[in-house]
Amino acid sequence: MFPSEDDAFEGDFMRIAPRNIGDYLPVGRRTAVGVVLSTFALVLLIVTALVLSALSQVREKANLLDNARSRETTAGALVTFREQLGATLNDYAAWDDAAEYVYAPDRFDWVASNYGEMTVNNDLFDTAVIIDEDDKVRMAYQNGKPATWRPDAYFAGGLKEMIDRVRSMRPGITSQVTGFVKTGDGIAAAGVALVRLKSGALPPVDAERRYLVFARHFKQATVDKLARNYVIEGLELQYGDGPAANHVDIVNPLGEVLARLVWRSHLPGDVSFHEARPVVFTALGIAGTFFLVLLIIGSATLDRLKADEAAAREEALRDRLSGLSNRAGLFAKLNRMVDNGRHDKTDIKLLYLDLDGFKEINDSYGHAAGDRLIKGVAAALRVLVPEGAVLARLGGDEFAIAIQGNDVWSEGRKLCLALLELFTEPFSIGERVASIGCSIGTSVSRAGDINGEELLRRADMAMYQAKENGRGRYVSYELKMDALREEKLQLEADLRSAILNDEIQVVYQPVVSAATRCITGVEALARWQRPGYGFVPPDIFIAAAETSGLIDRLGLLVLHKACETAQQWPSIKLSVNISPVQFRNPAFSGHIADILDATQTPPERLRLEMTEGYFIQHPERASAAIDKLKQLGLHIALDDFGAGFASVGYLRRFGFDRMKIDRSLIMALDKGGRSLEMLQATVALAKSLDIPVTAEGVETEEQAAILHLCGCDELQGYLFSRPVAAEEITDMLDGQDAPLFALRAGA
């Protein structure tokens, strides 16, 4: 048989190729293979080393980034802790009442109540000290009790330097210094401030200066709270200079290290490295896969760190309570909108919202209810604002909405109307229902012509104008508002000066018997002749006093003058109007008692007149305040009845001693219609409750006759006399044998 081609090929091949190929490979080929294998192994080792080195660098970078974030956060927490004390110190030091009572020689009770006793269980400060220009301690309290130590012994280095710095400052709004100091109880944030008026000026007390010192101790409980709030693991307060890789020093004003905050590093890089290592070692034989895995792991780590940083930046720009942007977040977005507006020629409209009545809800139901209300309002605003708008909470009960486009005027007006409509409905806060309003100010940046800060300032000014115009409305910014604002501030400054310099005059309008026309009392009315401007209408300067915090001083000044003057008229009553702002002051009844005692005025001669609005809005507090006043023996009159919505239930509840009919009901008599029936019904209602009635604003004899027939027992108005000086009242009383109107007619 002849072999096949395959058999022949196999035979030839077997002759050419030996059974063990390796035995016949030349030495150079083996070396080459070894070199290749060694080279490959060396490459693998180098690649492995490079990979491990890269992973190590990533790990260290991640750890460094995390440590840097923790260090910045911890340092920021210290700054926030100190600045919170500084803000609290400013509120308590730049305070008109404090400027009056701290410098008063006999008002330690007020100082102890408003400073010393506030140190107990207070998260803002636990130590309060008042010293004078000679370093004499006027008051020292800690944790609600008088301190047993001397400040110079209790506070270590740093406090004296802060006091000297404040003393070297000129009196002003920023006359204060804060810093960290060491005390007998540890480390504390401390601040020193000059006690001054809210405007920054000193009260006229012979240039004497007194200084308020607050301290808030930095205890472990405080450190734990910072750790929770800022997510810093293992944050501790450490004294001495022991080993600590991660720390932030707490330094006093002298530059001395008092202690330091230390924490444990999260070491996110180590965590990532340990997670990736099994995968890396498994893939050592496959270089490409190894590099791919390394790339994925490295990218994931960096992405995670970047995401954490982005989340931290986002959190810093967000309000924690409402979840909306905070003030810093609003400015960041506003500035971007302004830049875009300059580029694409679009307008930006900013709406500044302030909740009307929120403070009363907060005071009546507590801060928890107020927080729930803020969350509810934020949720409602999210639904209402258009897509693409910026919504922020600026703090407290203030919100802002920014929209951008080519027709922001129309869109802004519609949004304002929708917002006002929203607040006509009550909000549910747990088991309660809260009715609040909203005042809105708006401003516009045309094609980005003004920056975000100015845009907010203008909207804020317009919002306050909306409040002054009656609340529950929106007002757009106008350039004249700046001038009006300056005028208002100057008016308030002049009024403050007038009160301090005793330039407020008091005039008196007689109240006569409807039957005999003889004087039965007088109503004291404030008058102000403003230098350079002339007579200022009472409704103007009284409103300015209410908004600027001067109403308590003004009201008590008028009351004191009236009580002193009324001593010469022992047979008649004295009526004085009381502002709702005065009525809300818990110390009001005490001030009244002091004036009655100082002027030797029998309380039964004094009648306080109040409008019905406050009683309806705050019945519980109003009832308690009236009870205190009645315990003094005073009479309470309901003023302007018929102009509001007081019900029979309120009249019964508060037990008014007299009702004064609003002049609008009397003026309506001249217009006919059913005005007489309304007047008769009003007087009949009062009579049914045994409340005597005074009619004010009487200008004609016909009105006086009708009011007498309807049942009014006292009358007041220009028919009998305008408000006059005390001397004229004395002359009228001297001629009391004849009815007042007859005397005037014959004069």
Short mmCIF file of C-alpha atoms in Angstrom, two decimals, residues 33-357:
data_model
loop_
_atom_site.label_atom_id
_atom_site.label_comp_id
_atom_site.label_asym_id
_atom_site.label_seq_id
_atom_site.Cartn_x
_atom_site.Cartn_y
_atom_site.Cartn_z
CA VAL A 33 11.27 33.38 26.68
CA GLY A 34 12.64 33.86 30.18
CA VAL A 35 13.33 37.45 29.46
CA VAL A 36 9.83 37.87 28.08
CA LEU A 37 8.33 36.12 31.08
CA SER A 38 10.53 38.04 33.46
CA THR A 39 9.80 41.23 31.65
CA PHE A 40 6.11 40.48 31.79
CA ALA A 41 6.41 39.71 35.49
CA LEU A 42 8.44 42.85 36.00
CA VAL A 43 5.85 44.83 34.09
CA LEU A 44 3.18 43.29 36.27
CA LEU A 45 5.16 44.18 39.36
CA ILE A 46 5.73 47.71 38.12
CA VAL A 47 2.09 48.06 37.14
CA THR A 48 1.07 46.62 40.50
CA ALA A 49 3.40 49.01 42.29
CA LEU A 50 2.11 51.91 40.24
CA VAL A 51 -1.48 50.87 40.90
CA LEU A 52 -0.87 50.43 44.61
CA SER A 53 0.95 53.76 44.66
CA ALA A 54 -1.92 55.40 42.85
CA LEU A 55 -4.42 53.83 45.24
CA SER A 56 -2.36 54.99 48.18
CA GLN A 57 -2.30 58.52 46.82
CA VAL A 58 -6.05 58.44 46.25
CA ARG A 59 -6.53 57.15 49.78
CA GLU A 60 -4.34 59.87 51.26
CA LYS A 61 -6.01 62.55 49.13
CA ALA A 62 -9.44 61.40 50.25
CA ASN A 63 -8.33 61.42 53.86
CA LEU A 64 -6.79 64.87 53.47
CA LEU A 65 -9.93 66.25 51.83
CA ASP A 66 -12.09 64.82 54.60
CA ASN A 67 -9.76 66.17 57.27
CA ALA A 68 -9.75 69.59 55.61
CA ARG A 69 -13.55 69.59 55.46
CA SER A 70 -13.74 68.59 59.12
CA ARG A 71 -11.21 71.26 60.06
CA GLU A 72 -13.10 73.98 58.18
CA THR A 73 -16.39 72.80 59.63
CA THR A 74 -15.00 72.74 63.17
CA ALA A 75 -13.44 76.18 62.79
CA GLY A 76 -16.73 77.46 61.37
CA ALA A 77 -18.60 75.95 64.31
CA LEU A 78 -16.35 77.88 66.72
CA VAL A 79 -16.93 81.10 64.79
CA THR A 80 -20.70 80.49 64.79
CA PHE A 81 -20.63 79.78 68.54
CA ARG A 82 -18.82 83.06 69.19
CA GLU A 83 -20.96 85.06 66.73
CA GLN A 84 -24.18 83.74 68.30
CA LEU A 85 -23.00 85.12 71.62
CA GLY A 86 -22.09 88.39 69.90
CA ALA A 87 -25.55 88.70 68.33
CA THR A 88 -27.20 88.00 71.69
CA LEU A 89 -24.91 90.50 73.40
CA ASN A 90 -25.78 93.17 70.85
CA ASP A 91 -29.52 92.59 71.38
CA TYR A 92 -29.17 92.97 75.14
CA ALA A 93 -26.67 95.86 75.13
CA ALA A 94 -28.06 98.02 72.30
CA TRP A 95 -31.49 98.24 73.93
CA ASP A 96 -33.33 101.45 74.76
CA ASP A 97 -34.84 100.03 77.97
CA ALA A 98 -31.43 98.76 79.08
CA ALA A 99 -29.88 102.15 78.38
CA GLU A 100 -32.46 103.62 80.74
CA TYR A 101 -32.48 101.12 83.59
CA VAL A 102 -28.83 99.99 83.66
CA TYR A 103 -27.77 103.60 84.18
CA ALA A 104 -30.55 104.26 86.70
CA PRO A 105 -29.30 104.20 90.31
CA ASP A 106 -32.35 102.40 91.70
CA ARG A 107 -33.36 99.86 89.06
CA PHE A 108 -31.27 96.84 90.05
CA ASP A 109 -34.49 94.80 90.08
CA TRP A 110 -34.92 95.38 86.34
CA VAL A 111 -31.25 94.68 85.65
CA ALA A 112 -31.31 91.45 87.68
CA SER A 113 -34.55 90.32 86.05
CA ASN A 114 -33.53 91.02 82.46
CA TYR A 115 -29.88 89.99 82.70
CA GLY A 116 -29.08 88.01 85.81
CA GLU A 117 -32.11 85.75 85.99
CA MET A 118 -31.90 85.08 82.25
CA THR A 119 -28.66 83.13 82.79
CA VAL A 120 -30.48 80.06 84.12
CA ASN A 121 -31.08 77.26 81.63
CA ASN A 122 -30.20 79.64 78.81
CA ASP A 123 -28.64 78.25 75.63
CA LEU A 124 -27.38 81.71 74.64
CA PHE A 125 -25.44 82.78 77.76
CA ASP A 126 -24.92 81.48 81.30
CA THR A 127 -22.99 84.37 82.86
CA ALA A 128 -23.83 88.07 82.91
CA VAL A 129 -21.76 90.86 84.48
CA ILE A 130 -22.17 94.63 84.43
CA ILE A 131 -19.19 96.82 85.26
CA ASP A 132 -18.74 100.56 85.23
CA GLU A 133 -16.00 102.84 84.01
CA ASP A 134 -14.00 102.22 87.22
CA ASP A 135 -14.18 98.41 86.90
CA LYS A 136 -16.68 98.30 89.73
CA VAL A 137 -18.98 95.31 89.46
CA ARG A 138 -22.59 96.47 89.33
CA MET A 139 -24.05 93.01 88.84
CA ALA A 140 -22.70 89.48 88.40
CA TYR A 141 -24.93 86.47 87.83
CA GLN A 142 -24.25 82.91 86.77
CA ASN A 143 -26.83 80.22 86.10
CA GLY A 144 -29.61 82.39 87.48
CA LYS A 145 -27.89 83.17 90.82
CA PRO A 146 -25.67 85.99 92.03
CA ALA A 147 -22.04 85.10 91.42
CA THR A 148 -19.79 84.39 94.40
CA TRP A 149 -16.61 85.26 92.52
CA ARG A 150 -14.99 88.45 91.37
CA PRO A 151 -14.72 88.85 87.58
CA ASP A 152 -11.03 89.75 87.71
CA ALA A 153 -10.35 86.45 89.50
CA TYR A 154 -12.86 84.33 87.60
CA PHE A 155 -11.90 85.37 84.07
CA ALA A 156 -8.31 84.65 83.06
CA GLY A 157 -6.31 86.64 80.51
CA GLY A 158 -8.17 88.18 77.60
CA LEU A 159 -11.28 89.70 79.17
CA LYS A 160 -9.50 92.82 80.41
CA GLU A 161 -8.08 93.38 76.94
CA MET A 162 -11.57 93.09 75.43
CA ILE A 163 -12.92 95.59 77.96
CA ASP A 164 -10.08 98.00 77.12
CA ARG A 165 -10.80 97.65 73.41
CA VAL A 166 -14.48 98.47 73.89
CA ARG A 167 -13.58 101.43 76.09
CA SER A 168 -11.34 102.77 73.37
CA MET A 169 -14.18 102.67 70.84
CA ARG A 170 -16.45 105.60 70.22
CA PRO A 171 -20.06 104.85 71.17
CA GLY A 172 -21.77 103.32 68.21
CA ILE A 173 -23.73 100.41 66.90
CA THR A 174 -20.68 98.11 66.94
CA SER A 175 -19.31 99.04 70.38
CA GLN A 176 -18.55 95.46 71.38
CA VAL A 177 -15.84 92.76 71.21
CA THR A 178 -16.10 88.98 71.48
CA GLY A 179 -13.60 86.19 71.93
CA PHE A 180 -12.75 83.04 73.87
CA VAL A 181 -11.46 83.24 77.42
CA LYS A 182 -10.59 80.87 80.21
CA THR A 183 -12.74 81.02 83.35
CA GLY A 184 -12.90 79.27 86.65
CA ASP A 185 -15.24 76.74 85.06
CA GLY A 186 -13.42 76.10 81.79
CA ILE A 187 -13.46 77.68 78.36
CA ALA A 188 -16.15 80.19 77.40
CA ALA A 189 -17.07 82.47 74.56
CA ALA A 190 -17.21 85.93 76.10
CA GLY A 191 -18.23 89.33 74.87
CA VAL A 192 -18.05 92.88 76.16
CA ALA A 193 -20.38 95.62 74.95
CA LEU A 194 -21.18 99.18 75.89
CA VAL A 195 -24.74 99.48 77.19
CA ARG A 196 -26.31 101.97 74.81
CA LEU A 197 -29.41 103.01 72.98
CA LYS A 198 -30.48 100.95 69.99
CA SER A 199 -29.23 103.76 67.75
CA GLY A 200 -25.76 103.34 69.25
CA ALA A 201 -25.83 106.56 71.24
CA LEU A 202 -25.30 106.85 74.99
CA PRO A 203 -28.16 108.06 77.17
CA PRO A 204 -27.59 111.47 78.77
CA VAL A 205 -26.08 110.24 82.07
CA ASP A 206 -23.10 112.57 82.58
CA ALA A 207 -20.96 110.58 80.12
CA GLU A 208 -20.89 107.60 82.49
CA ARG A 209 -20.39 104.29 80.70
CA ARG A 210 -21.36 100.83 81.78
CA TYR A 211 -20.40 97.61 80.11
CA LEU A 212 -22.25 94.35 79.74
CA VAL A 213 -20.24 91.11 79.80
CA PHE A 214 -21.81 87.85 78.62
CA ALA A 215 -20.19 84.43 78.73
CA ARG A 216 -21.31 81.09 77.36
CA HIS A 217 -19.26 78.12 78.51
CA PHE A 218 -17.96 75.65 76.01
CA LYS A 219 -18.85 72.37 77.74
CA GLN A 220 -18.82 68.80 76.50
CA ALA A 221 -22.59 68.94 75.98
CA THR A 222 -22.04 71.90 73.67
CA VAL A 223 -19.30 69.99 71.86
CA ASP A 224 -21.61 67.00 71.43
CA LYS A 225 -24.29 69.24 69.96
CA LEU A 226 -21.79 70.73 67.49
CA ALA A 227 -20.68 67.22 66.56
CA ARG A 228 -24.26 66.22 65.79
CA ASN A 229 -25.11 69.39 63.92
CA TYR A 230 -21.96 69.45 61.79
CA VAL A 231 -21.47 65.65 61.49
CA ILE A 232 -18.00 65.55 63.07
CA GLU A 233 -17.22 62.12 64.51
CA GLY A 234 -15.57 61.91 67.93
CA LEU A 235 -15.42 65.67 68.49
CA GLU A 236 -13.93 66.40 71.94
CA LEU A 237 -12.64 69.36 73.91
CA GLN A 238 -8.99 68.71 74.84
CA TYR A 239 -6.82 70.67 77.24
CA GLY A 240 -3.05 70.61 77.02
CA ASP A 241 -0.92 69.73 73.99
CA GLY A 242 -1.33 65.97 73.81
CA PRO A 243 -1.05 64.13 70.49
CA ALA A 244 -3.87 64.91 68.08
CA ALA A 245 -3.64 64.65 64.32
CA ASN A 246 -6.84 66.60 63.74
CA HIS A 247 -7.48 69.65 65.88
CA VAL A 248 -8.51 73.31 65.85
CA ASP A 249 -7.07 75.60 68.52
CA ILE A 250 -9.28 77.79 70.72
CA VAL A 251 -7.33 81.01 71.14
CA ASN A 252 -7.95 83.96 73.48
CA PRO A 253 -7.59 87.63 72.41
CA LEU A 254 -3.94 87.53 73.54
CA GLY A 255 -3.18 84.78 71.05
CA GLU A 256 -2.77 82.15 73.76
CA VAL A 257 -4.09 78.64 73.08
CA LEU A 258 -6.66 77.80 75.75
CA ALA A 259 -7.70 74.37 74.51
CA ARG A 260 -8.47 72.67 71.25
CA LEU A 261 -11.18 70.66 69.56
CA VAL A 262 -10.01 67.25 68.37
CA TRP A 263 -11.83 64.62 66.33
CA ARG A 264 -11.36 61.26 64.73
CA SER A 265 -10.90 61.14 60.99
CA HIS A 266 -13.44 59.18 58.95
CA LEU A 267 -10.58 58.02 56.67
CA PRO A 268 -12.84 57.53 53.66
CA GLY A 269 -9.75 56.82 51.56
CA ASP A 270 -8.77 53.88 53.77
CA VAL A 271 -12.29 52.49 53.56
CA SER A 272 -12.26 52.73 49.79
CA PHE A 273 -8.80 51.20 49.60
CA HIS A 274 -9.76 48.17 51.68
CA GLU A 275 -12.89 47.69 49.60
CA ALA A 276 -10.94 47.80 46.34
CA ARG A 277 -7.94 45.70 47.34
CA PRO A 278 -9.52 42.22 46.85
CA VAL A 279 -10.62 43.19 43.38
CA VAL A 280 -7.18 44.54 42.54
CA PHE A 281 -5.32 41.40 43.70
CA THR A 282 -7.77 39.17 41.88
CA ALA A 283 -7.15 41.01 38.62
CA LEU A 284 -3.34 41.13 38.80
CA GLY A 285 -3.00 38.56 35.99
CA ILE A 286 -5.17 40.57 33.66
CA ALA A 287 -3.47 43.90 33.36
CA GLY A 288 -6.14 45.53 31.27
CA THR A 289 -8.89 44.49 33.66
CA PHE A 290 -6.77 45.61 36.55
CA PHE A 291 -6.34 49.09 35.10
CA LEU A 292 -10.04 49.27 34.28
CA VAL A 293 -10.99 48.28 37.84
CA LEU A 294 -8.51 50.78 39.20
CA LEU A 295 -9.95 53.50 37.00
CA ILE A 296 -13.50 52.68 38.11
CA ILE A 297 -12.58 52.59 41.78
CA GLY A 298 -10.56 55.80 41.59
CA SER A 299 -13.28 57.56 39.67
CA ALA A 300 -15.94 56.34 42.10
CA THR A 301 -13.92 57.59 45.05
CA LEU A 302 -13.33 60.99 43.53
CA ASP A 303 -16.94 61.25 42.43
CA ARG A 304 -18.10 60.41 45.94
CA LEU A 305 -15.85 63.05 47.47
CA LYS A 306 -16.99 65.60 44.93
CA ALA A 307 -20.60 64.69 45.67
CA ASP A 308 -19.99 65.10 49.41
CA GLU A 309 -18.42 68.49 48.85
CA ALA A 310 -21.28 69.55 46.60
CA ALA A 311 -23.80 68.35 49.19
CA ALA A 312 -21.98 70.30 51.91
CA ARG A 313 -21.99 73.44 49.79
CA GLU A 314 -25.68 72.93 49.04
CA GLU A 315 -26.44 72.40 52.73
CA ALA A 316 -24.67 75.64 53.63
CA LEU A 317 -27.00 77.50 51.26
CA ARG A 318 -30.20 75.88 52.57
CA ASP A 319 -32.46 76.77 55.48
CA ARG A 320 -32.76 73.72 57.72
CA LEU A 321 -36.24 74.40 59.05
CA SER A 322 -38.07 75.07 55.80
CA GLY A 323 -35.79 73.24 53.37
CA LEU A 324 -35.68 76.37 51.19
CA SER A 325 -32.64 78.38 50.19
CA ASN A 326 -31.33 80.60 52.97
CA ARG A 327 -30.14 84.19 52.65
CA ALA A 328 -26.72 83.16 51.33
CA GLY A 329 -28.35 80.79 48.86
CA LEU A 330 -30.70 83.52 47.69
CA PHE A 331 -27.82 85.93 47.05
CA ALA A 332 -25.89 83.27 45.13
CA LYS A 333 -28.88 82.59 42.87
CA LEU A 334 -29.82 86.26 42.59
CA ASN A 335 -26.35 87.18 41.41
CA ARG A 336 -26.51 84.45 38.76
CA MET A 337 -29.90 85.77 37.65
CA VAL A 338 -28.48 89.31 37.46
CA ASP A 339 -25.56 88.09 35.33
CA ASN A 340 -27.96 86.24 33.05
CA GLY A 341 -30.16 89.33 32.87
CA ARG A 342 -27.25 91.45 31.70
CA HIS A 343 -26.38 88.86 29.08
CA ASP A 344 -29.85 88.12 27.65
CA LYS A 345 -31.53 91.44 28.59
CA THR A 346 -34.19 89.90 30.84
CA ASP A 347 -35.60 91.45 34.01
CA ILE A 348 -35.57 90.08 37.55
CA LYS A 349 -38.39 90.77 40.00
CA LEU A 350 -37.94 90.08 43.70
CA LEU A 351 -40.84 89.63 46.12
CA TYR A 352 -40.05 90.14 49.82
CA LEU A 353 -42.70 88.53 52.06
CA ASP A 354 -43.24 89.14 55.77
CA LEU A 355 -45.91 87.20 57.65
CA ASP A 356 -48.40 89.44 59.48
CA GLY A 357 -49.31 88.10 62.90
#
